[in-house]
PDB file of N, CA and C in Angstrom:
ATOM      1  N   MET B   1      86.066  17.609 -62.415  1.00 62.00           N
ATOM      2  CA  MET B   1      87.239  16.610 -62.035  1.00 62.00           C
ATOM      3  C   MET B   1      87.512  17.078 -60.646  1.00 62.00           C
ATOM      4  N   ASP B   2      87.337  18.215 -60.260  1.00 76.00           N
ATOM      5  CA  ASP B   2      87.732  18.393 -58.736  1.00 76.00           C
ATOM      6  C   ASP B   2      86.867  17.694 -57.869  1.00 76.00           C
ATOM      7  N   GLN B   3      85.809  17.344 -58.009  1.00 81.00           N
ATOM      8  CA  GLN B   3      84.879  16.380 -56.979  1.00 81.00           C
ATOM      9  C   GLN B   3      85.453  15.098 -57.086  1.00 81.00           C
ATOM     10  N   LEU B   4      86.202  14.626 -58.184  1.00 81.00           N
ATOM     11  CA  LEU B   4      86.829  13.365 -58.073  1.00 81.00           C
ATOM     12  C   LEU B   4      87.982  13.093 -57.113  1.00 81.00           C
ATOM     13  N   ARG B   5      88.696  14.091 -56.737  1.00 88.00           N
ATOM     14  CA  ARG B   5      89.725  14.276 -55.912  1.00 88.00           C
ATOM     15  C   ARG B   5      89.206  14.308 -54.703  1.00 88.00           C
ATOM     16  N   LYS B   6      88.159  14.273 -54.316  1.00 90.00           N
ATOM     17  CA  LYS B   6      87.469  14.385 -53.058  1.00 90.00           C
ATOM     18  C   LYS B   6      86.723  12.891 -52.810  1.00 90.00           C
ATOM     19  N   CYS B   7      86.512  12.217 -53.859  1.00 93.00           N
ATOM     20  CA  CYS B   7      85.694  10.873 -53.866  1.00 93.00           C
ATOM     21  C   CYS B   7      86.549   9.877 -52.785  1.00 93.00           C
ATOM     22  N   HIS B   8      85.687   9.140 -52.094  1.00 96.00           N
ATOM     23  CA  HIS B   8      86.235   7.744 -51.454  1.00 96.00           C
ATOM     24  C   HIS B   8      85.950   6.516 -51.992  1.00 96.00           C
ATOM     25  N   GLN B   9      84.805   6.722 -53.039  1.00 96.00           N
ATOM     26  CA  GLN B   9      84.292   5.429 -53.593  1.00 96.00           C
ATOM     27  C   GLN B   9      83.774   6.004 -54.977  1.00 96.00           C
ATOM     28  N   ILE B  10      84.064   5.007 -55.850  1.00 94.00           N
ATOM     29  CA  ILE B  10      83.594   5.013 -57.251  1.00 94.00           C
ATOM     30  C   ILE B  10      83.103   3.787 -57.620  1.00 94.00           C
ATOM     31  N   ILE B  11      81.664   3.622 -57.854  1.00 94.00           N
ATOM     32  CA  ILE B  11      81.108   2.539 -58.225  1.00 94.00           C
ATOM     33  C   ILE B  11      80.328   2.776 -59.510  1.00 94.00           C
ATOM     34  N   MET B  12      80.679   2.051 -60.436  1.00 90.00           N
ATOM     35  CA  MET B  12      80.035   1.990 -61.667  1.00 90.00           C
ATOM     36  C   MET B  12      79.551   0.828 -62.395  1.00 90.00           C
ATOM     37  N   PRO B  13      78.428   0.155 -62.018  1.00 87.00           N
ATOM     38  CA  PRO B  13      78.114  -1.276 -62.333  1.00 87.00           C
ATOM     39  C   PRO B  13      77.493  -1.030 -63.846  1.00 87.00           C
ATOM     40  N   TRP B  14      77.801  -2.107 -64.586  1.00 82.00           N
ATOM     41  CA  TRP B  14      77.322  -2.351 -65.669  1.00 82.00           C
ATOM     42  C   TRP B  14      77.297  -1.215 -66.743  1.00 82.00           C
ATOM     43  N   ASN B  15      78.056  -0.473 -67.088  1.00 80.00           N
ATOM     44  CA  ASN B  15      78.289   0.773 -67.880  1.00 80.00           C
ATOM     45  C   ASN B  15      79.056   0.384 -69.148  1.00 80.00           C
ATOM     46  N   TYR B  16      78.516   1.290 -70.229  1.00 81.00           N
ATOM     47  CA  TYR B  16      79.041   0.883 -71.576  1.00 81.00           C
ATOM     48  C   TYR B  16      80.062   2.216 -71.490  1.00 81.00           C
ATOM     49  N   ILE B  17      81.391   1.691 -71.134  1.00 81.00           N
ATOM     50  CA  ILE B  17      82.489   2.885 -71.281  1.00 81.00           C
ATOM     51  C   ILE B  17      83.354   2.384 -72.256  1.00 81.00           C
ATOM     52  N   TYR B  18      83.788   3.505 -73.077  1.00 83.00           N
ATOM     53  CA  TYR B  18      84.406   3.200 -74.259  1.00 83.00           C
ATOM     54  C   TYR B  18      85.900   3.367 -74.211  1.00 83.00           C
ATOM     55  N   GLN B  19      86.246   4.151 -73.298  1.00 89.00           N
ATOM     56  CA  GLN B  19      87.678   4.554 -72.967  1.00 89.00           C
ATOM     57  C   GLN B  19      87.821   5.182 -71.544  1.00 89.00           C
ATOM     58  N   LEU B  20      88.781   4.758 -71.088  1.00 90.00           N
ATOM     59  CA  LEU B  20      88.981   5.459 -69.602  1.00 90.00           C
ATOM     60  C   LEU B  20      90.395   6.397 -69.917  1.00 90.00           C
ATOM     61  N   PRO B  21      90.247   7.286 -68.987  1.00 91.00           N
ATOM     62  CA  PRO B  21      91.227   8.490 -68.926  1.00 91.00           C
ATOM     63  C   PRO B  21      92.537   7.840 -68.856  1.00 91.00           C
ATOM     64  N   ASP B  22      93.795   8.330 -69.164  1.00 94.00           N
ATOM     65  CA  ASP B  22      95.120   7.832 -68.903  1.00 94.00           C
ATOM     66  C   ASP B  22      95.313   7.930 -67.588  1.00 94.00           C
ATOM     67  N   LYS B  23      95.014   8.753 -66.705  1.00 93.00           N
ATOM     68  CA  LYS B  23      95.000   8.570 -65.237  1.00 93.00           C
ATOM     69  C   LYS B  23      93.947   9.305 -64.586  1.00 93.00           C
ATOM     70  N   LEU B  24      93.760   8.727 -63.444  1.00 91.00           N
ATOM     71  CA  LEU B  24      92.173   9.201 -62.861  1.00 91.00           C
ATOM     72  C   LEU B  24      92.984   9.810 -61.521  1.00 91.00           C
ATOM     73  N   ASP B  25      92.857  11.300 -61.402  1.00 93.00           N
ATOM     74  CA  ASP B  25      93.329  11.964 -60.133  1.00 93.00           C
ATOM     75  C   ASP B  25      92.359  11.794 -59.078  1.00 93.00           C
ATOM     76  N   CYS B  26      92.446  10.699 -58.205  1.00 94.00           N
ATOM     77  CA  CYS B  26      91.709  10.485 -57.038  1.00 94.00           C
ATOM     78  C   CYS B  26      92.315  10.335 -55.684  1.00 94.00           C
ATOM     79  N   PRO B  27      93.153  11.162 -55.197  1.00 95.00           N
ATOM     80  CA  PRO B  27      94.015  10.745 -54.237  1.00 95.00           C
ATOM     81  C   PRO B  27      93.338  10.117 -52.851  1.00 95.00           C
ATOM     82  N   GLU B  28      92.051  10.346 -52.792  1.00 96.00           N
ATOM     83  CA  GLU B  28      91.312   9.930 -51.497  1.00 96.00           C
ATOM     84  C   GLU B  28      90.551   8.685 -51.860  1.00 96.00           C
ATOM     85  N   LEU B  29      90.526   7.988 -53.082  1.00 97.00           N
ATOM     86  CA  LEU B  29      89.747   6.888 -53.493  1.00 97.00           C
ATOM     87  C   LEU B  29      90.208   5.770 -52.569  1.00 97.00           C
ATOM     88  N   LYS B  30      89.192   4.977 -51.927  1.00 98.00           N
ATOM     89  CA  LYS B  30      89.532   3.861 -51.292  1.00 98.00           C
ATOM     90  C   LYS B  30      88.974   2.338 -52.081  1.00 98.00           C
ATOM     91  N   LEU B  31      87.808   2.678 -52.728  1.00 98.00           N
ATOM     92  CA  LEU B  31      87.269   1.595 -53.333  1.00 98.00           C
ATOM     93  C   LEU B  31      86.822   2.179 -54.902  1.00 98.00           C
ATOM     94  N   LEU B  32      87.064   1.206 -55.941  1.00 97.00           N
ATOM     95  CA  LEU B  32      87.103   1.358 -57.311  1.00 97.00           C
ATOM     96  C   LEU B  32      86.262  -0.025 -57.752  1.00 97.00           C
ATOM     97  N   LEU B  33      84.929   0.345 -58.496  1.00 96.00           N
ATOM     98  CA  LEU B  33      84.277  -0.768 -58.926  1.00 96.00           C
ATOM     99  C   LEU B  33      83.828  -0.415 -60.265  1.00 96.00           C
ATOM    100  N   LEU B  34      84.533  -1.053 -61.361  1.00 94.00           N
ATOM    101  CA  LEU B  34      84.214  -0.688 -62.689  1.00 94.00           C
ATOM    102  C   LEU B  34      83.838  -2.065 -63.391  1.00 94.00           C
ATOM    103  N   CYS B  35      82.605  -1.881 -63.847  1.00 93.00           N
ATOM    104  CA  CYS B  35      81.834  -3.122 -64.517  1.00 93.00           C
ATOM    105  C   CYS B  35      81.656  -2.473 -65.931  1.00 93.00           C
ATOM    106  N   ASN B  36      82.327  -3.140 -66.950  1.00 90.00           N
ATOM    107  CA  ASN B  36      82.074  -2.688 -68.295  1.00 90.00           C
ATOM    108  C   ASN B  36      81.135  -3.747 -68.912  1.00 90.00           C
ATOM    109  N   ALA B  37      80.055  -3.305 -69.462  1.00 86.00           N
ATOM    110  CA  ALA B  37      79.160  -4.140 -70.240  1.00 86.00           C
ATOM    111  C   ALA B  37      79.306  -4.080 -71.709  1.00 86.00           C
ATOM    112  N   GLY B  38      80.059  -3.292 -72.396  1.00 81.00           N
ATOM    113  CA  GLY B  38      80.471  -3.466 -73.847  1.00 81.00           C
ATOM    114  C   GLY B  38      81.610  -4.190 -73.855  1.00 81.00           C
ATOM    115  N   ASP B  39      82.463  -4.050 -75.249  1.00 85.00           N
ATOM    116  CA  ASP B  39      83.593  -4.528 -75.622  1.00 85.00           C
ATOM    117  C   ASP B  39      84.636  -4.529 -74.389  1.00 85.00           C
ATOM    118  N   TYR B  40      85.705  -5.267 -74.336  1.00 88.00           N
ATOM    119  CA  TYR B  40      86.601  -5.141 -73.329  1.00 88.00           C
ATOM    120  C   TYR B  40      87.404  -3.914 -73.391  1.00 88.00           C
ATOM    121  N   LEU B  41      87.463  -3.337 -72.194  1.00 90.00           N
ATOM    122  CA  LEU B  41      87.836  -1.930 -71.952  1.00 90.00           C
ATOM    123  C   LEU B  41      89.396  -2.173 -71.519  1.00 90.00           C
ATOM    124  N   LYS B  42      90.414  -1.205 -72.280  1.00 92.00           N
ATOM    125  CA  LYS B  42      91.679  -1.366 -71.917  1.00 92.00           C
ATOM    126  C   LYS B  42      91.851  -0.339 -70.859  1.00 92.00           C
ATOM    127  N   VAL B  43      92.720  -0.877 -69.874  1.00 94.00           N
ATOM    128  CA  VAL B  43      93.008   0.132 -68.743  1.00 94.00           C
ATOM    129  C   VAL B  43      94.508   0.677 -69.031  1.00 94.00           C
ATOM    130  N   PRO B  44      94.547   2.101 -69.012  1.00 95.00           N
ATOM    131  CA  PRO B  44      95.952   2.374 -69.377  1.00 95.00           C
ATOM    132  C   PRO B  44      97.084   2.262 -68.369  1.00 95.00           C
ATOM    133  N   ASP B  45      98.143   2.326 -68.458  1.00 95.00           N
ATOM    134  CA  ASP B  45      99.231   2.100 -67.849  1.00 95.00           C
ATOM    135  C   ASP B  45      99.481   2.762 -66.472  1.00 95.00           C
ATOM    136  N   ASP B  46      99.103   4.164 -66.670  1.00 96.00           N
ATOM    137  CA  ASP B  46      99.286   5.193 -65.614  1.00 96.00           C
ATOM    138  C   ASP B  46      97.723   5.317 -64.794  1.00 96.00           C
ATOM    139  N   PHE B  47      96.817   4.637 -65.392  1.00 96.00           N
ATOM    140  CA  PHE B  47      95.441   4.907 -64.735  1.00 96.00           C
ATOM    141  C   PHE B  47      95.499   4.883 -63.159  1.00 96.00           C
ATOM    142  N   PHE B  48      96.207   4.067 -62.479  1.00 96.00           N
ATOM    143  CA  PHE B  48      96.179   3.813 -60.978  1.00 96.00           C
ATOM    144  C   PHE B  48      97.128   4.937 -60.100  1.00 96.00           C
ATOM    145  N   SER B  49      98.011   5.685 -60.859  1.00 96.00           N
ATOM    146  CA  SER B  49      99.041   6.529 -60.332  1.00 96.00           C
ATOM    147  C   SER B  49      98.720   7.707 -59.493  1.00 96.00           C
ATOM    148  N   GLU B  50      97.616   7.976 -59.361  1.00 95.00           N
ATOM    149  CA  GLU B  50      96.964   8.998 -58.506  1.00 95.00           C
ATOM    150  C   GLU B  50      95.994   8.389 -57.478  1.00 95.00           C
ATOM    151  N   MET B  51      96.156   7.143 -57.448  1.00 95.00           N
ATOM    152  CA  MET B  51      95.225   6.562 -56.145  1.00 95.00           C
ATOM    153  C   MET B  51      95.830   6.080 -55.281  1.00 95.00           C
ATOM    154  N   GLY B  52      96.529   6.625 -54.397  1.00 95.00           N
ATOM    155  CA  GLY B  52      97.594   6.248 -53.667  1.00 95.00           C
ATOM    156  C   GLY B  52      96.734   5.842 -52.272  1.00 95.00           C
ATOM    157  N   GLU B  53      95.592   5.745 -52.018  1.00 97.00           N
ATOM    158  CA  GLU B  53      94.735   5.175 -50.758  1.00 97.00           C
ATOM    159  C   GLU B  53      93.930   4.019 -51.057  1.00 97.00           C
ATOM    160  N   LEU B  54      93.792   3.835 -52.377  1.00 97.00           N
ATOM    161  CA  LEU B  54      92.962   2.621 -52.907  1.00 97.00           C
ATOM    162  C   LEU B  54      93.474   1.279 -52.116  1.00 97.00           C
ATOM    163  N   LYS B  55      92.095   0.850 -51.811  1.00 98.00           N
ATOM    164  CA  LYS B  55      92.278  -0.507 -50.998  1.00 98.00           C
ATOM    165  C   LYS B  55      91.633  -1.716 -51.622  1.00 98.00           C
ATOM    166  N   VAL B  56      90.649  -1.207 -52.274  1.00 98.00           N
ATOM    167  CA  VAL B  56      89.633  -2.118 -52.950  1.00 98.00           C
ATOM    168  C   VAL B  56      89.522  -2.074 -54.598  1.00 98.00           C
ATOM    169  N   ILE B  57      89.956  -2.918 -55.314  1.00 98.00           N
ATOM    170  CA  ILE B  57      89.494  -2.916 -56.594  1.00 98.00           C
ATOM    171  C   ILE B  57      88.876  -4.015 -57.281  1.00 98.00           C
ATOM    172  N   SER B  58      87.620  -3.814 -57.950  1.00 97.00           N
ATOM    173  CA  SER B  58      86.938  -4.693 -58.484  1.00 97.00           C
ATOM    174  C   SER B  58      86.952  -4.199 -59.965  1.00 97.00           C
ATOM    175  N   LEU B  59      87.367  -5.268 -61.012  1.00 95.00           N
ATOM    176  CA  LEU B  59      87.323  -4.886 -62.387  1.00 95.00           C
ATOM    177  C   LEU B  59      86.642  -5.933 -63.126  1.00 95.00           C
ATOM    178  N   TYR B  60      85.666  -5.493 -63.941  1.00 95.00           N
ATOM    179  CA  TYR B  60      84.885  -6.629 -64.697  1.00 95.00           C
ATOM    180  C   TYR B  60      84.853  -6.084 -66.210  1.00 95.00           C
ATOM    181  N   GLY B  61      85.265  -7.008 -67.160  1.00 93.00           N
ATOM    182  CA  GLY B  61      85.078  -6.854 -68.646  1.00 93.00           C
ATOM    183  C   GLY B  61      86.108  -5.993 -69.062  1.00 93.00           C
ATOM    184  N   MET B  62      87.490  -5.957 -68.552  1.00 94.00           N
ATOM    185  CA  MET B  62      88.716  -5.083 -68.929  1.00 94.00           C
ATOM    186  C   MET B  62      89.761  -6.091 -69.860  1.00 94.00           C
ATOM    187  N   MET B  63      90.399  -5.464 -70.681  1.00 93.00           N
ATOM    188  CA  MET B  63      91.491  -6.068 -71.216  1.00 93.00           C
ATOM    189  C   MET B  63      92.816  -5.646 -70.549  1.00 93.00           C
ATOM    190  N   LEU B  64      93.218  -6.990 -69.927  1.00 94.00           N
ATOM    191  CA  LEU B  64      94.348  -6.417 -69.095  1.00 94.00           C
ATOM    192  C   LEU B  64      95.834  -7.441 -69.542  1.00 94.00           C
ATOM    193  N   THR B  65      95.862  -7.257 -71.177  1.00 92.00           N
ATOM    194  CA  THR B  65      96.917  -7.889 -71.781  1.00 92.00           C
ATOM    195  C   THR B  65      98.033  -6.791 -72.311  1.00 92.00           C
ATOM    196  N   PRO B  66      99.215  -7.161 -72.574  1.00 94.00           N
ATOM    197  CA  PRO B  66      99.878  -8.437 -71.907  1.00 94.00           C
ATOM    198  C   PRO B  66      99.845  -8.653 -70.496  1.00 94.00           C
ATOM    199  N   SER B  67      99.682  -7.424 -69.674  1.00 94.00           N
ATOM    200  CA  SER B  67      99.629  -7.562 -68.360  1.00 94.00           C
ATOM    201  C   SER B  67      98.864  -6.302 -67.690  1.00 94.00           C
ATOM    202  N   PRO B  68      98.405  -6.495 -66.478  1.00 95.00           N
ATOM    203  CA  PRO B  68      97.565  -5.249 -65.987  1.00 95.00           C
ATOM    204  C   PRO B  68      98.615  -4.074 -65.784  1.00 95.00           C
ATOM    205  N   PRO B  69      97.777  -3.001 -65.799  1.00 95.00           N
ATOM    206  CA  PRO B  69      98.522  -1.630 -65.768  1.00 95.00           C
ATOM    207  C   PRO B  69      99.926  -1.785 -64.778  1.00 95.00           C
ATOM    208  N   SER B  70     100.737  -1.075 -65.258  1.00 95.00           N
ATOM    209  CA  SER B  70     102.228  -1.163 -64.304  1.00 95.00           C
ATOM    210  C   SER B  70     101.959  -0.030 -63.086  1.00 95.00           C
ATOM    211  N   SER B  71     101.087   0.724 -63.169  1.00 96.00           N
ATOM    212  CA  SER B  71     100.646   1.609 -62.104  1.00 96.00           C
ATOM    213  C   SER B  71      99.840   0.899 -60.826  1.00 96.00           C
ATOM    214  N   LEU B  72      99.669  -0.057 -60.995  1.00 95.00           N
ATOM    215  CA  LEU B  72      99.159  -1.275 -60.241  1.00 95.00           C
ATOM    216  C   LEU B  72      99.948  -1.332 -59.089  1.00 95.00           C
ATOM    217  N   CYS B  73     101.274  -1.460 -59.335  1.00 94.00           N
ATOM    218  CA  CYS B  73     102.468  -1.428 -58.202  1.00 94.00           C
ATOM    219  C   CYS B  73     102.367  -0.335 -57.415  1.00 94.00           C
ATOM    220  N   LEU B  74     102.001   0.703 -57.817  1.00 95.00           N
ATOM    221  CA  LEU B  74     101.951   2.023 -56.956  1.00 95.00           C
ATOM    222  C   LEU B  74     101.117   1.937 -55.733  1.00 95.00           C
ATOM    223  N   LEU B  75     100.104   1.050 -55.645  1.00 96.00           N
ATOM    224  CA  LEU B  75      99.068   0.887 -54.783  1.00 96.00           C
ATOM    225  C   LEU B  75      99.529  -0.020 -53.415  1.00 96.00           C
ATOM    226  N   THR B  76     100.141   0.733 -52.775  1.00 96.00           N
ATOM    227  CA  THR B  76     100.897  -0.002 -51.653  1.00 96.00           C
ATOM    228  C   THR B  76      99.666  -0.401 -50.477  1.00 96.00           C
ATOM    229  N   LYS B  77      98.562   0.187 -50.612  1.00 97.00           N
ATOM    230  CA  LYS B  77      97.540  -0.146 -49.497  1.00 97.00           C
ATOM    231  C   LYS B  77      96.556  -1.138 -49.935  1.00 97.00           C
ATOM    232  N   ILE B  78      96.587  -1.644 -51.425  1.00 97.00           N
ATOM    233  CA  ILE B  78      95.587  -2.355 -51.728  1.00 97.00           C
ATOM    234  C   ILE B  78      95.469  -3.623 -50.891  1.00 97.00           C
ATOM    235  N   GLN B  79      94.276  -3.971 -50.627  1.00 98.00           N
ATOM    236  CA  GLN B  79      93.906  -5.329 -49.878  1.00 98.00           C
ATOM    237  C   GLN B  79      93.113  -6.243 -50.833  1.00 98.00           C
ATOM    238  N   SER B  80      92.416  -5.783 -51.537  1.00 98.00           N
ATOM    239  CA  SER B  80      91.696  -6.764 -52.234  1.00 98.00           C
ATOM    240  C   SER B  80      91.608  -6.203 -53.808  1.00 98.00           C
ATOM    241  N   LEU B  81      91.703  -7.503 -54.551  1.00 98.00           N
ATOM    242  CA  LEU B  81      91.754  -7.074 -56.037  1.00 98.00           C
ATOM    243  C   LEU B  81      90.870  -8.089 -56.844  1.00 98.00           C
ATOM    244  N   GLU B  82      89.969  -7.772 -57.506  1.00 97.00           N
ATOM    245  CA  GLU B  82      89.199  -8.652 -58.300  1.00 97.00           C
ATOM    246  C   GLU B  82      89.166  -8.525 -59.793  1.00 97.00           C
ATOM    247  N   MET B  83      89.546  -9.548 -60.383  1.00 96.00           N
ATOM    248  CA  MET B  83      89.383  -9.184 -61.869  1.00 96.00           C
ATOM    249  C   MET B  83      88.718 -10.332 -62.608  1.00 96.00           C
ATOM    250  N   ILE B  84      87.453 -10.014 -62.809  1.00 95.00           N
ATOM    251  CA  ILE B  84      86.378 -11.017 -63.057  1.00 95.00           C
ATOM    252  C   ILE B  84      85.997 -10.810 -64.462  1.00 95.00           C
ATOM    253  N   GLY B  85      85.772 -11.749 -65.280  1.00 94.00           N
ATOM    254  CA  GLY B  85      85.472 -11.402 -66.704  1.00 94.00           C
ATOM    255  C   GLY B  85      86.428 -10.905 -67.511  1.00 94.00           C
ATOM    256  N   CYS B  86      87.859 -10.426 -67.116  1.00 94.00           N
ATOM    257  CA  CYS B  86      88.704  -9.956 -67.872  1.00 94.00           C
ATOM    258  C   CYS B  86      89.592 -10.916 -68.690  1.00 94.00           C
ATOM    259  N   VAL B  87      90.103 -10.133 -69.603  1.00 94.00           N
ATOM    260  CA  VAL B  87      91.138 -10.913 -70.632  1.00 94.00           C
ATOM    261  C   VAL B  87      92.631 -10.625 -69.801  1.00 94.00           C
ATOM    262  N   LEU B  88      93.049 -11.754 -69.318  1.00 94.00           N
ATOM    263  CA  LEU B  88      94.450 -11.757 -68.665  1.00 94.00           C
ATOM    264  C   LEU B  88      95.286 -12.629 -69.457  1.00 94.00           C
ATOM    265  N   GLU B  89      96.703 -12.263 -69.284  1.00 95.00           N
ATOM    266  CA  GLU B  89      97.880 -13.205 -69.810  1.00 95.00           C
ATOM    267  C   GLU B  89      98.663 -13.165 -68.517  1.00 95.00           C
ATOM    268  N   ASP B  90      99.742 -12.356 -68.355  1.00 96.00           N
ATOM    269  CA  ASP B  90     100.755 -12.480 -67.475  1.00 96.00           C
ATOM    270  C   ASP B  90     100.201 -11.495 -66.148  1.00 96.00           C
ATOM    271  N   ILE B  91     100.042 -12.184 -64.984  1.00 95.00           N
ATOM    272  CA  ILE B  91      99.732 -11.429 -63.908  1.00 95.00           C
ATOM    273  C   ILE B  91     100.546 -11.408 -62.778  1.00 95.00           C
ATOM    274  N   SER B  92     102.041 -11.450 -63.088  1.00 95.00           N
ATOM    275  CA  SER B  92     102.956 -11.783 -62.261  1.00 95.00           C
ATOM    276  C   SER B  92     102.994 -10.417 -61.325  1.00 95.00           C
ATOM    277  N   ILE B  93     102.609  -9.266 -62.132  1.00 94.00           N
ATOM    278  CA  ILE B  93     102.821  -7.955 -61.259  1.00 94.00           C
ATOM    279  C   ILE B  93     102.054  -7.883 -59.971  1.00 94.00           C
ATOM    280  N   VAL B  94     101.001  -8.850 -60.055  1.00 95.00           N
ATOM    281  CA  VAL B  94     100.231  -8.924 -58.770  1.00 95.00           C
ATOM    282  C   VAL B  94     100.883  -9.203 -57.532  1.00 95.00           C
ATOM    283  N   ALA B  95     102.044 -10.140 -57.710  1.00 95.00           N
ATOM    284  CA  ALA B  95     102.835 -10.557 -56.476  1.00 95.00           C
ATOM    285  C   ALA B  95     103.783  -9.405 -55.929  1.00 95.00           C
ATOM    286  N   LYS B  96     103.837  -8.336 -56.845  1.00 95.00           N
ATOM    287  CA  LYS B  96     104.475  -7.118 -55.978  1.00 95.00           C
ATOM    288  C   LYS B  96     103.788  -6.391 -55.161  1.00 95.00           C
ATOM    289  N   LEU B  97     102.390  -6.787 -54.922  1.00 96.00           N
ATOM    290  CA  LEU B  97     101.275  -6.204 -54.184  1.00 96.00           C
ATOM    291  C   LEU B  97     101.294  -6.681 -52.585  1.00 96.00           C
ATOM    292  N   LYS B  98     102.308  -6.202 -51.970  1.00 96.00           N
ATOM    293  CA  LYS B  98     102.610  -6.914 -50.695  1.00 96.00           C
ATOM    294  C   LYS B  98     101.442  -6.788 -49.554  1.00 96.00           C
ATOM    295  N   SER B  99     100.516  -5.683 -49.596  1.00 97.00           N
ATOM    296  CA  SER B  99      99.517  -5.588 -48.722  1.00 97.00           C
ATOM    297  C   SER B  99      98.052  -6.215 -49.315  1.00 97.00           C
ATOM    298  N   LEU B 100      98.220  -6.991 -50.230  1.00 97.00           N
ATOM    299  CA  LEU B 100      97.178  -7.689 -51.031  1.00 97.00           C
ATOM    300  C   LEU B 100      96.765  -9.095 -50.041  1.00 97.00           C
ATOM    301  N   GLU B 101      95.542  -9.136 -49.803  1.00 98.00           N
ATOM    302  CA  GLU B 101      95.158 -10.239 -48.741  1.00 98.00           C
ATOM    303  C   GLU B 101      93.954 -11.051 -49.669  1.00 98.00           C
ATOM    304  N   ILE B 102      93.341 -10.507 -50.575  1.00 98.00           N
ATOM    305  CA  ILE B 102      92.227 -10.905 -51.416  1.00 98.00           C
ATOM    306  C   ILE B 102      92.568 -10.802 -53.076  1.00 98.00           C
ATOM    307  N   LEU B 103      92.706 -11.890 -53.573  1.00 97.00           N
ATOM    308  CA  LEU B 103      92.884 -11.913 -55.179  1.00 97.00           C
ATOM    309  C   LEU B 103      91.840 -12.711 -55.458  1.00 97.00           C
ATOM    310  N   ARG B 104      90.795 -12.245 -56.353  1.00 97.00           N
ATOM    311  CA  ARG B 104      89.717 -12.983 -57.115  1.00 97.00           C
ATOM    312  C   ARG B 104      89.888 -12.889 -58.667  1.00 97.00           C
ATOM    313  N   LEU B 105      89.921 -13.993 -59.377  1.00 95.00           N
ATOM    314  CA  LEU B 105      90.051 -13.902 -60.572  1.00 95.00           C
ATOM    315  C   LEU B 105      88.987 -15.080 -61.080  1.00 95.00           C
ATOM    316  N   GLU B 106      88.293 -14.509 -62.132  1.00 91.00           N
ATOM    317  CA  GLU B 106      87.413 -15.718 -62.736  1.00 91.00           C
ATOM    318  C   GLU B 106      87.121 -15.270 -64.229  1.00 91.00           C
TER     319      GLU B 106
END
């Protein structure tokens, strides 16, 4: 876990992940790409709370209901957010991301 604190990018394409940690302590992280190939994966509410430098998020195959995680609002530097192949309902939380330049939903 100490190595994760130093990461600038996490890229996990087409993995069979069954559970995410409640919180991922990655204060230096700038890019996060998670593609789940199994059943839809639930993203915990505090998952993004320790990722203050995050600028790019790409999520595929996630369960984001009833809304994306509340910790998403803590990402003041986020510029690009992709939620592809995700189960979505209320995404109004995205409007609070003032630095967001790119939003991709499919």
